[in-house]
mmCIF file of C-alpha atoms in Angstrom:
data_model
loop_
_atom_site.group_PDB
_atom_site.id
_atom_site.type_symbol
_atom_site.label_atom_id
_atom_site.label_comp_id
_atom_site.label_asym_id
_atom_site.label_seq_id
_atom_site.Cartn_x
_atom_site.Cartn_y
_atom_site.Cartn_z
ATOM 1 C CA UNK M 1 184.165 110.695 93.515
ATOM 2 C CA UNK M 2 182.204 111.711 90.429
ATOM 3 C CA UNK M 3 183.766 114.185 88.021
ATOM 4 C CA UNK M 4 182.054 117.560 88.313
ATOM 5 C CA UNK M 5 183.049 121.154 87.885
ATOM 6 C CA UNK M 6 183.946 122.696 91.188
ATOM 7 C CA UNK M 7 182.190 125.982 91.872
ATOM 8 C CA UNK M 8 183.166 127.886 95.000
ATOM 9 C CA UNK M 9 183.378 131.505 96.084
ATOM 10 C CA UNK M 10 186.822 132.983 96.863
ATOM 11 C CA UNK M 11 185.872 133.243 100.542
ATOM 12 C CA UNK M 12 184.915 129.560 100.608
ATOM 13 C CA UNK M 13 188.189 128.545 98.938
ATOM 14 C CA UNK M 14 190.211 130.602 101.429
ATOM 15 C CA UNK M 15 188.413 129.118 104.462
ATOM 16 C CA UNK M 16 188.647 125.584 103.050
ATOM 17 C CA UNK M 17 192.380 125.948 102.524
ATOM 18 C CA UNK M 18 192.838 127.234 106.070
ATOM 19 C CA UNK M 19 190.830 124.363 107.581
ATOM 20 C CA UNK M 20 192.243 121.681 105.306
ATOM 21 C CA UNK M 21 188.846 120.822 103.809
ATOM 22 C CA UNK M 22 188.638 119.121 100.419
ATOM 23 C CA UNK M 23 186.069 121.177 98.507
ATOM 24 C CA UNK M 24 185.026 118.106 96.517
ATOM 25 C CA UNK M 25 183.627 116.669 99.762
ATOM 26 C CA UNK M 26 181.371 119.689 100.340
ATOM 27 C CA UNK M 27 177.894 120.109 98.887
ATOM 28 C CA UNK M 28 177.280 123.712 97.899
ATOM 29 C CA UNK M 29 173.986 125.450 98.561
ATOM 30 C CA UNK M 30 174.428 128.145 95.919
ATOM 31 C CA UNK M 31 173.331 128.327 92.295
ATOM 32 C CA UNK M 32 174.288 125.133 90.431
ATOM 33 C CA UNK M 33 175.888 123.765 93.581
ATOM 34 C CA UNK M 34 178.271 126.674 94.141
ATOM 35 C CA UNK M 35 180.003 126.413 97.501
ATOM 36 C CA UNK M 36 179.771 129.389 99.842
ATOM 37 C CA UNK M 37 181.711 130.204 102.995
ATOM 38 C CA UNK M 38 178.782 129.065 105.176
ATOM 39 C CA UNK M 39 178.894 125.632 103.513
ATOM 40 C CA UNK M 40 182.500 125.293 104.680
ATOM 41 C CA UNK M 41 181.718 126.629 108.156
ATOM 42 C CA UNK M 42 178.866 124.136 108.505
ATOM 43 C CA UNK M 43 180.811 121.223 107.077
ATOM 44 C CA UNK M 44 181.037 118.055 109.191
ATOM 45 C CA UNK M 45 184.751 117.941 110.037
ATOM 46 C CA UNK M 46 184.498 114.775 112.107
ATOM 47 C CA UNK M 47 184.898 112.390 109.183
ATOM 48 C CA UNK M 48 184.519 114.701 106.187
ATOM 49 C CA UNK M 49 181.088 113.131 105.635
ATOM 50 C CA UNK M 50 178.102 115.050 104.227
ATOM 51 C CA UNK M 51 174.807 113.589 105.313
ATOM 52 C CA UNK M 52 171.181 114.649 105.327
ATOM 53 C CA UNK M 53 169.568 115.372 108.747
ATOM 54 C CA UNK M 54 167.086 112.485 108.425
ATOM 55 C CA UNK M 55 169.823 110.045 107.439
ATOM 56 C CA UNK M 56 171.919 111.225 110.390
ATOM 57 C CA UNK M 57 169.004 110.736 112.791
ATOM 58 C CA UNK M 58 168.385 107.184 111.569
ATOM 59 C CA UNK M 59 172.107 106.402 111.764
ATOM 60 C CA UNK M 60 172.349 107.768 115.311
ATOM 61 C CA UNK M 61 169.306 105.782 116.473
ATOM 62 C CA UNK M 62 170.842 102.538 115.181
ATOM 63 C CA UNK M 63 174.486 103.323 116.002
ATOM 64 C CA UNK M 64 175.407 103.030 112.320
ATOM 65 C CA UNK M 65 179.042 103.717 111.430
ATOM 66 C CA UNK M 66 178.967 105.835 108.251
ATOM 67 C CA UNK M 67 182.704 106.134 107.771
ATOM 68 C CA UNK M 68 183.676 105.246 104.218
ATOM 69 C CA UNK M 69 180.075 105.239 102.970
ATOM 70 C CA UNK M 70 179.490 106.856 99.566
ATOM 71 C CA UNK M 71 176.047 108.410 99.424
ATOM 72 C CA UNK M 72 173.650 108.425 96.491
ATOM 73 C CA UNK M 73 172.870 112.137 96.789
ATOM 74 C CA UNK M 74 174.473 115.038 94.978
ATOM 75 C CA UNK M 75 178.207 115.193 95.670
ATOM 76 C CA UNK M 76 177.996 111.740 97.350
ATOM 77 C CA UNK M 77 175.779 113.093 100.114
ATOM 78 C CA UNK M 78 174.439 110.256 102.290
ATOM 79 C CA UNK M 79 170.633 110.091 102.152
ATOM 80 C CA UNK M 80 167.976 108.215 104.129
ATOM 81 C CA UNK M 81 167.798 105.359 101.605
ATOM 82 C CA UNK M 82 171.558 104.819 101.884
ATOM 83 C CA UNK M 83 171.265 104.263 105.642
ATOM 84 C CA UNK M 84 168.204 102.025 105.256
ATOM 85 C CA UNK M 85 170.152 99.955 102.739
ATOM 86 C CA UNK M 86 172.946 99.497 105.255
ATOM 87 C CA UNK M 87 170.454 98.387 107.890
ATOM 88 C CA UNK M 88 168.858 95.917 105.482
ATOM 89 C CA UNK M 89 172.100 94.274 104.347
ATOM 90 C CA UNK M 90 173.050 91.276 106.558
ATOM 91 C CA UNK M 91 176.628 91.508 105.304
ATOM 92 C CA UNK M 92 176.978 94.894 107.002
ATOM 93 C CA UNK M 93 175.716 93.937 110.449
ATOM 94 C CA UNK M 94 179.088 94.819 111.974
ATOM 95 C CA UNK M 95 178.344 98.490 111.299
ATOM 96 C CA UNK M 96 175.554 98.726 113.839
ATOM 97 C CA UNK M 97 173.762 97.267 116.825
ATOM 98 C CA UNK M 98 169.973 97.043 116.758
ATOM 99 C CA UNK M 99 167.639 96.865 119.721
ATOM 100 C CA UNK M 100 164.089 95.503 119.512
ATOM 101 C CA UNK M 101 162.963 99.062 118.934
ATOM 102 C CA UNK M 102 165.622 99.362 116.220
ATOM 103 C CA UNK M 103 164.189 96.345 114.422
ATOM 104 C CA UNK M 104 160.747 97.947 114.456
ATOM 105 C CA UNK M 105 162.189 101.234 113.166
ATOM 106 C CA UNK M 106 163.992 99.404 110.360
ATOM 107 C CA UNK M 107 160.781 97.687 109.280
ATOM 108 C CA UNK M 108 158.952 100.999 109.436
ATOM 109 C CA UNK M 109 161.475 102.906 107.315
ATOM 110 C CA UNK M 110 161.934 100.056 104.830
ATOM 111 C CA UNK M 111 158.173 99.979 104.302
ATOM 112 C CA UNK M 112 158.103 103.745 103.732
ATOM 113 C CA UNK M 113 155.958 104.417 106.809
ATOM 114 C CA UNK M 114 156.587 107.055 109.452
ATOM 115 C CA UNK M 115 158.485 106.242 112.642
ATOM 116 C CA UNK M 116 156.451 105.337 115.659
ATOM 117 C CA UNK M 117 155.360 108.275 117.798
ATOM 118 C CA UNK M 118 156.707 108.790 121.286
ATOM 119 C CA UNK M 119 153.456 107.616 122.827
ATOM 120 C CA UNK M 120 153.499 104.469 120.678
ATOM 121 C CA UNK M 121 157.046 103.726 121.818
ATOM 122 C CA UNK M 122 155.979 103.956 125.460
ATOM 123 C CA UNK M 123 153.000 101.686 124.827
ATOM 124 C CA UNK M 124 155.348 99.110 123.256
ATOM 125 C CA UNK M 125 157.733 99.056 126.236
ATOM 126 C CA UNK M 126 157.773 95.635 127.836
ATOM 127 C CA UNK M 127 156.456 95.097 131.420
ATOM 128 C CA UNK M 128 159.935 93.871 132.351
ATOM 129 C CA UNK M 129 161.496 97.196 131.337
ATOM 130 C CA UNK M 130 158.929 99.162 133.357
ATOM 131 C CA UNK M 131 159.526 96.931 136.378
ATOM 132 C CA UNK M 132 163.283 97.429 136.214
ATOM 133 C CA UNK M 133 162.888 101.192 136.001
ATOM 134 C CA UNK M 134 160.605 101.237 139.016
ATOM 135 C CA UNK M 135 162.864 99.008 141.116
ATOM 136 C CA UNK M 136 166.106 100.857 140.417
ATOM 137 C CA UNK M 137 164.778 104.365 141.009
ATOM 138 C CA UNK M 138 164.307 107.390 138.800
ATOM 139 C CA UNK M 139 166.789 107.592 135.932
ATOM 140 C CA UNK M 140 167.035 109.366 132.624
ATOM 141 C CA UNK M 141 168.748 107.941 129.557
ATOM 142 C CA UNK M 142 169.369 110.253 126.622
ATOM 143 C CA UNK M 143 171.387 109.946 123.413
ATOM 144 C CA UNK M 144 174.909 111.304 123.656
ATOM 145 C CA UNK M 145 174.962 114.777 122.024
ATOM 146 C CA UNK M 146 176.986 115.155 118.851
ATOM 147 C CA UNK M 147 179.491 117.433 120.583
ATOM 148 C CA UNK M 148 180.154 114.821 123.247
ATOM 149 C CA UNK M 149 180.497 112.108 120.584
ATOM 150 C CA UNK M 150 183.198 114.137 118.854
ATOM 151 C CA UNK M 151 184.963 114.870 122.140
ATOM 152 C CA UNK M 152 184.781 111.204 123.129
ATOM 153 C CA UNK M 153 186.259 110.065 119.831
ATOM 154 C CA UNK M 154 189.077 112.598 119.802
ATOM 155 C CA UNK M 155 190.012 112.097 123.445
ATOM 156 C CA UNK M 156 190.002 108.318 123.013
ATOM 157 C CA UNK M 157 192.240 108.588 119.958
ATOM 158 C CA UNK M 158 194.610 110.917 121.811
ATOM 159 C CA UNK M 159 194.699 108.918 125.052
ATOM 160 C CA UNK M 160 195.206 105.502 123.463
ATOM 161 C CA UNK M 161 197.079 106.647 120.361
ATOM 162 C CA UNK M 162 199.852 108.750 121.908
ATOM 163 C CA UNK M 163 202.367 107.521 124.515
ATOM 164 C CA UNK M 164 202.532 110.389 126.994
ATOM 165 C CA UNK M 165 204.441 111.455 130.071
ATOM 166 C CA UNK M 166 203.596 114.198 132.567
ATOM 167 C CA UNK M 167 205.709 116.667 134.500
ATOM 168 C CA UNK M 168 204.221 118.653 137.392
ATOM 169 C CA UNK M 169 205.970 121.767 138.662
ATOM 170 C CA UNK M 170 205.302 124.276 141.438
ATOM 171 C CA UNK M 171 205.413 127.989 140.633
ATOM 172 C CA UNK M 172 205.678 130.851 143.119
ATOM 173 C CA UNK M 173 202.987 133.279 141.972
ATOM 174 C CA UNK M 174 204.004 136.199 144.218
ATOM 175 C CA UNK M 175 205.452 138.421 141.492
ATOM 176 C CA UNK M 176 202.884 137.553 138.842
ATOM 177 C CA UNK M 177 199.990 138.382 141.182
ATOM 178 C CA UNK M 178 201.677 141.651 142.130
ATOM 179 C CA UNK M 179 202.160 142.541 138.445
ATOM 180 C CA UNK M 180 198.526 141.802 137.701
ATOM 181 C CA UNK M 181 197.481 144.144 140.506
ATOM 182 C CA UNK M 182 199.608 146.925 139.000
ATOM 183 C CA UNK M 183 198.378 146.382 135.444
ATOM 184 C CA UNK M 184 194.663 145.864 136.069
ATOM 185 C CA UNK M 185 193.681 149.539 135.979
ATOM 186 C CA UNK M 186 195.801 150.513 132.925
ATOM 187 C CA UNK M 187 194.529 147.494 130.966
ATOM 188 C CA UNK M 188 190.948 148.283 132.000
ATOM 189 C CA UNK M 189 191.287 151.887 130.817
ATOM 190 C CA UNK M 190 192.824 150.874 127.479
ATOM 191 C CA UNK M 191 190.669 147.862 126.588
ATOM 192 C CA UNK M 192 187.614 147.963 128.811
ATOM 193 C CA UNK M 193 188.493 144.391 129.798
ATOM 194 C CA UNK M 194 189.572 142.886 133.098
ATOM 195 C CA UNK M 195 193.102 141.513 133.227
ATOM 196 C CA UNK M 196 193.121 137.976 134.654
ATOM 197 C CA UNK M 197 195.813 135.661 135.960
ATOM 198 C CA UNK M 198 195.080 133.472 132.938
ATOM 199 C CA UNK M 199 196.035 136.324 130.611
ATOM 200 C CA UNK M 200 199.462 136.708 132.201
ATOM 201 C CA UNK M 201 200.087 132.961 132.372
ATOM 202 C CA UNK M 202 199.123 132.717 128.702
ATOM 203 C CA UNK M 203 201.558 135.479 127.734
ATOM 204 C CA UNK M 204 204.319 133.689 129.643
ATOM 205 C CA UNK M 205 203.474 130.458 127.810
ATOM 206 C CA UNK M 206 203.450 132.176 124.412
ATOM 207 C CA UNK M 207 206.830 133.845 124.951
ATOM 208 C CA UNK M 208 208.341 130.587 126.209
ATOM 209 C CA UNK M 209 206.977 128.552 123.298
ATOM 210 C CA UNK M 210 208.879 130.684 120.789
ATOM 211 C CA UNK M 211 212.121 129.290 122.272
ATOM 212 C CA UNK M 212 211.063 125.618 122.255
ATOM 213 C CA UNK M 213 210.139 124.379 118.792
ATOM 214 C CA UNK M 214 209.512 120.766 119.842
ATOM 215 C CA UNK M 215 206.822 121.894 122.289
ATOM 216 C CA UNK M 216 205.221 124.268 119.763
ATOM 217 C CA UNK M 217 204.856 121.541 117.137
ATOM 218 C CA UNK M 218 202.280 119.277 115.502
ATOM 219 C CA UNK M 219 202.351 115.606 114.553
ATOM 220 C CA UNK M 220 200.402 114.276 111.585
ATOM 221 C CA UNK M 221 197.736 111.598 112.071
ATOM 222 C CA UNK M 222 200.017 108.829 110.805
ATOM 223 C CA UNK M 223 202.776 109.861 113.208
ATOM 224 C CA UNK M 224 205.297 110.202 110.396
ATOM 225 C CA UNK M 225 205.795 113.979 110.074
ATOM 226 C CA UNK M 226 206.525 116.705 112.635
ATOM 227 C CA UNK M 227 205.615 120.291 111.785
ATOM 228 C CA UNK M 228 207.485 123.039 113.650
ATOM 229 C CA UNK M 229 205.611 126.334 113.836
ATOM 230 C CA UNK M 230 207.385 129.680 113.725
ATOM 231 C CA UNK M 231 204.289 131.300 115.229
ATOM 232 C CA UNK M 232 202.045 130.578 118.213
ATOM 233 C CA UNK M 233 198.331 129.892 117.846
ATOM 234 C CA UNK M 234 197.237 129.415 121.442
ATOM 235 C CA UNK M 235 194.247 127.168 122.167
ATOM 236 C CA UNK M 236 192.331 127.791 125.389
ATOM 237 C CA UNK M 237 190.020 125.018 126.601
ATOM 238 C CA UNK M 238 186.587 126.377 127.558
ATOM 239 C CA UNK M 239 184.096 124.158 129.352
ATOM 240 C CA UNK M 240 180.379 124.299 128.569
ATOM 241 C CA UNK M 241 177.504 122.217 129.915
ATOM 242 C CA UNK M 242 177.363 120.452 126.543
ATOM 243 C CA UNK M 243 181.085 119.775 126.335
ATOM 244 C CA UNK M 244 184.484 121.300 125.728
ATOM 245 C CA UNK M 245 185.473 123.790 123.035
ATOM 246 C CA UNK M 246 188.945 125.143 122.296
ATOM 247 C CA UNK M 247 188.930 128.641 120.776
ATOM 248 C CA UNK M 248 192.282 129.624 119.292
ATOM 249 C CA UNK M 249 194.060 132.976 119.564
ATOM 250 C CA UNK M 250 195.819 133.169 116.190
ATOM 251 C CA UNK M 251 199.222 134.874 116.036
ATOM 252 C CA UNK M 252 199.414 135.269 119.812
ATOM 253 C CA UNK M 253 203.194 135.698 119.675
ATOM 254 C CA UNK M 254 202.780 138.949 117.724
ATOM 255 C CA UNK M 255 200.316 140.495 120.201
ATOM 256 C CA UNK M 256 200.846 142.952 123.001
ATOM 257 C CA UNK M 257 199.263 142.162 126.369
ATOM 258 C CA UNK M 258 196.357 144.514 125.626
ATOM 259 C CA UNK M 259 195.737 142.935 122.226
ATOM 260 C CA UNK M 260 195.862 139.446 123.699
ATOM 261 C CA UNK M 261 193.397 140.323 126.470
ATOM 262 C CA UNK M 262 190.900 141.690 123.920
ATOM 263 C CA UNK M 263 191.317 138.728 121.561
ATOM 264 C CA UNK M 264 190.960 136.070 124.255
ATOM 265 C CA UNK M 265 187.953 137.753 125.890
ATOM 266 C CA UNK M 266 186.206 138.082 122.536
ATOM 267 C CA UNK M 267 186.735 134.399 121.700
ATOM 268 C CA UNK M 268 185.696 133.249 125.168
ATOM 269 C CA UNK M 269 182.510 135.332 125.180
ATOM 270 C CA UNK M 270 181.495 134.038 121.746
ATOM 271 C CA UNK M 271 182.262 130.500 122.890
ATOM 272 C CA UNK M 272 179.798 130.795 125.763
ATOM 273 C CA UNK M 273 177.200 132.423 123.483
ATOM 274 C CA UNK M 274 177.783 129.621 120.926
ATOM 275 C CA UNK M 275 178.756 132.023 118.166
ATOM 276 C CA UNK M 276 182.242 130.616 117.611
ATOM 277 C CA UNK M 277 183.070 129.727 113.994
ATOM 278 C CA UNK M 278 184.793 126.439 113.072
ATOM 279 C CA UNK M 279 187.802 128.391 111.787
ATOM 280 C CA UNK M 280 188.260 129.888 115.254
ATOM 281 C CA UNK M 281 188.613 126.419 116.782
ATOM 282 C CA UNK M 282 191.220 125.166 114.323
ATOM 283 C CA UNK M 283 194.945 125.597 113.869
ATOM 284 C CA UNK M 284 196.218 125.645 117.458
ATOM 285 C CA UNK M 285 199.918 124.908 118.010
ATOM 286 C CA UNK M 286 199.634 124.526 121.798
ATOM 287 C CA UNK M 287 196.758 124.379 124.286
ATOM 288 C CA UNK M 288 196.179 125.487 127.880
ATOM 289 C CA UNK M 289 193.562 123.882 130.118
ATOM 290 C CA UNK M 290 192.967 126.082 133.162
ATOM 291 C CA UNK M 291 190.974 125.034 136.242
ATOM 292 C CA UNK M 292 192.620 127.647 138.442
ATOM 293 C CA UNK M 293 189.259 129.251 139.207
ATOM 294 C CA UNK M 294 188.284 126.089 141.081
ATOM 295 C CA UNK M 295 189.889 124.516 144.140
ATOM 296 C CA UNK M 296 191.842 121.992 142.076
ATOM 297 C CA UNK M 297 195.208 121.069 143.597
ATOM 298 C CA UNK M 298 196.558 119.615 140.359
ATOM 299 C CA UNK M 299 195.364 117.734 137.286
ATOM 300 C CA UNK M 300 196.624 116.488 133.946
ATOM 301 C CA UNK M 301 194.855 117.175 130.656
ATOM 302 C CA UNK M 302 194.763 114.983 127.549
ATOM 303 C CA UNK M 303 196.638 116.374 124.549
ATOM 304 C CA UNK M 304 194.570 118.285 122.008
ATOM 305 C CA UNK M 305 195.932 116.621 118.873
ATOM 306 C CA UNK M 306 197.603 117.371 116.505
ATOM 307 C CA UNK M 307 199.371 119.381 119.247
ATOM 308 C CA UNK M 308 202.148 117.434 120.945
ATOM 309 C CA UNK M 309 201.734 118.964 124.408
ATOM 310 C CA UNK M 310 199.173 120.624 126.681
ATOM 311 C CA UNK M 311 199.572 122.659 129.871
ATOM 312 C CA UNK M 312 197.262 122.051 132.838
ATOM 313 C CA UNK M 313 196.909 124.998 135.234
ATOM 314 C CA UNK M 314 195.565 124.357 138.740
ATOM 315 C CA UNK M 315 194.566 126.741 141.526
ATOM 316 C CA UNK M 316 196.908 128.961 143.548
ATOM 317 C CA UNK M 317 197.118 128.102 147.240
ATOM 318 C CA UNK M 318 199.145 129.467 150.119
ATOM 319 C CA UNK M 319 201.889 127.105 151.135
ATOM 320 C CA UNK M 320 204.792 127.141 153.581
ATOM 321 C CA UNK M 321 208.056 126.962 151.622
ATOM 322 C CA UNK M 322 211.734 127.424 152.539
ATOM 323 C CA UNK M 323 213.357 130.638 151.357
ATOM 324 C CA UNK M 324 216.824 131.848 152.276
ATOM 325 C CA UNK M 325 216.951 129.460 155.208
ATOM 326 C CA UNK M 326 213.560 130.489 156.573
ATOM 327 C CA UNK M 327 210.005 129.197 156.268
ATOM 328 C CA UNK M 328 207.673 131.628 154.522
ATOM 329 C CA UNK M 329 204.112 131.486 153.216
ATOM 330 C CA UNK M 330 203.849 131.883 149.441
ATOM 331 C CA UNK M 331 201.058 131.587 146.842
ATOM 332 C CA UNK M 332 201.980 128.390 145.008
ATOM 333 C CA UNK M 333 200.444 127.102 141.793
ATOM 334 C CA UNK M 334 200.946 123.653 140.274
ATOM 335 C CA UNK M 335 201.215 123.371 136.514
ATOM 336 C CA UNK M 336 201.485 120.098 134.608
ATOM 337 C CA UNK M 337 202.798 119.484 131.113
ATOM 338 C CA UNK M 338 201.465 116.458 129.231
ATOM 339 C CA UNK M 339 203.800 115.524 126.371
ATOM 340 C CA UNK M 340 203.593 113.192 123.398
ATOM 341 C CA UNK M 341 206.686 111.031 123.886
ATOM 342 C CA UNK M 342 206.887 110.349 120.159
ATOM 343 C CA UNK M 343 208.058 113.939 119.693
ATOM 344 C CA UNK M 344 209.105 115.220 123.115
ATOM 345 C CA UNK M 345 211.587 113.634 125.525
ATOM 346 C CA UNK M 346 211.740 114.255 129.264
ATOM 347 C CA UNK M 347 214.693 116.627 128.991
ATOM 348 C CA UNK M 348 212.945 118.700 126.311
ATOM 349 C CA UNK M 349 209.855 119.025 128.479
ATOM 350 C CA UNK M 350 211.919 119.899 131.547
ATOM 351 C CA UNK M 351 213.760 122.671 129.705
ATOM 352 C CA UNK M 352 210.472 124.201 128.596
ATOM 353 C CA UNK M 353 209.025 124.041 132.105
ATOM 354 C CA UNK M 354 212.197 125.534 133.574
ATOM 355 C CA UNK M 355 211.920 128.541 131.283
ATOM 356 C CA UNK M 356 208.157 128.858 131.837
ATOM 357 C CA UNK M 357 208.567 128.749 135.611
ATOM 358 C CA UNK M 358 211.258 131.447 135.402
ATOM 359 C CA UNK M 359 209.020 133.656 133.255
ATOM 360 C CA UNK M 360 206.073 133.289 135.621
ATOM 361 C CA UNK M 361 208.157 133.958 138.713
ATOM 362 C CA UNK M 362 209.794 137.014 137.126
ATOM 363 C CA UNK M 363 206.981 138.151 134.799
ATOM 364 C CA UNK M 364 208.574 141.461 133.786
ATOM 365 C CA UNK M 365 210.872 139.420 131.527
ATOM 366 C CA UNK M 366 207.793 138.544 129.458
ATOM 367 C CA UNK M 367 207.690 142.085 128.102
ATOM 368 C CA UNK M 368 211.404 142.456 127.345
#
């Protein structure tokens, strides 16, 4: 990294500290390269790499791995020529895979000419390719969106990097549903928001997490340090057509039910409208993935690292269960806890689920 004077606004420094961003990796857009808050918010957190749009497009088209590349632009920003150089160097062939079209693109960029137009690309398609498309039916192949690339990478790292175990429990939702019915109107009058089952489940989770430090913990990337949190930042997985985002309710353990309902609704609405800031997706200590609004019997989610556990919430269905020597019909929900076995043992997970089940089946205890 070249030696240069770091210029950044106080707001940018505060946000960078909160997100764990090294300011020397960020290219500022202000006067004399001064870094503003928006530069931090728009920073590429995936690999802490700053890259020009054209260079990114070329890299994506050729599947170039830019990790560890030092760019020639200001602040080591990766430029178009840096990517072209990688493509031209035979010693770096393991960074990418080129198709016939890729070879043509490389020649075009290296010669300083413009990329072929879409119509030219179609004209250059081989008869064999056209024949295969016609014989196999109508298909559409598109590049994987950046959001899905990030999700794919993180889920792969979590799934293959962490040894996990799963516990699935049944919860009688009779009392929680009754409490929701009683609280819906008061919450509506106070906040203007609709109280959902998710809100009450979330409050039960938050209160339970404060008693179980190994569940409300984080593990560093190297797997060498555990961080116990004396607060709860609750992540809530929200599915979009483009992929999955996890807005985070910060300081959820300090909130009343009304405050939590307002905070979660605000984050969720801005998630769907794509107005969520990077800071609002960072810093979770535990995550809930809820598919209860669909007819899902049960499922298990992949841990949202660096969290060490995630709760999967399925739908509530009427089920015949024994009670006091008789068979009765009760609304039963299945919840599953996925745990990172490097931090959490079976007994630790079972104790957490025991307390969570008790809180959900006697939800008044949540507010004591």
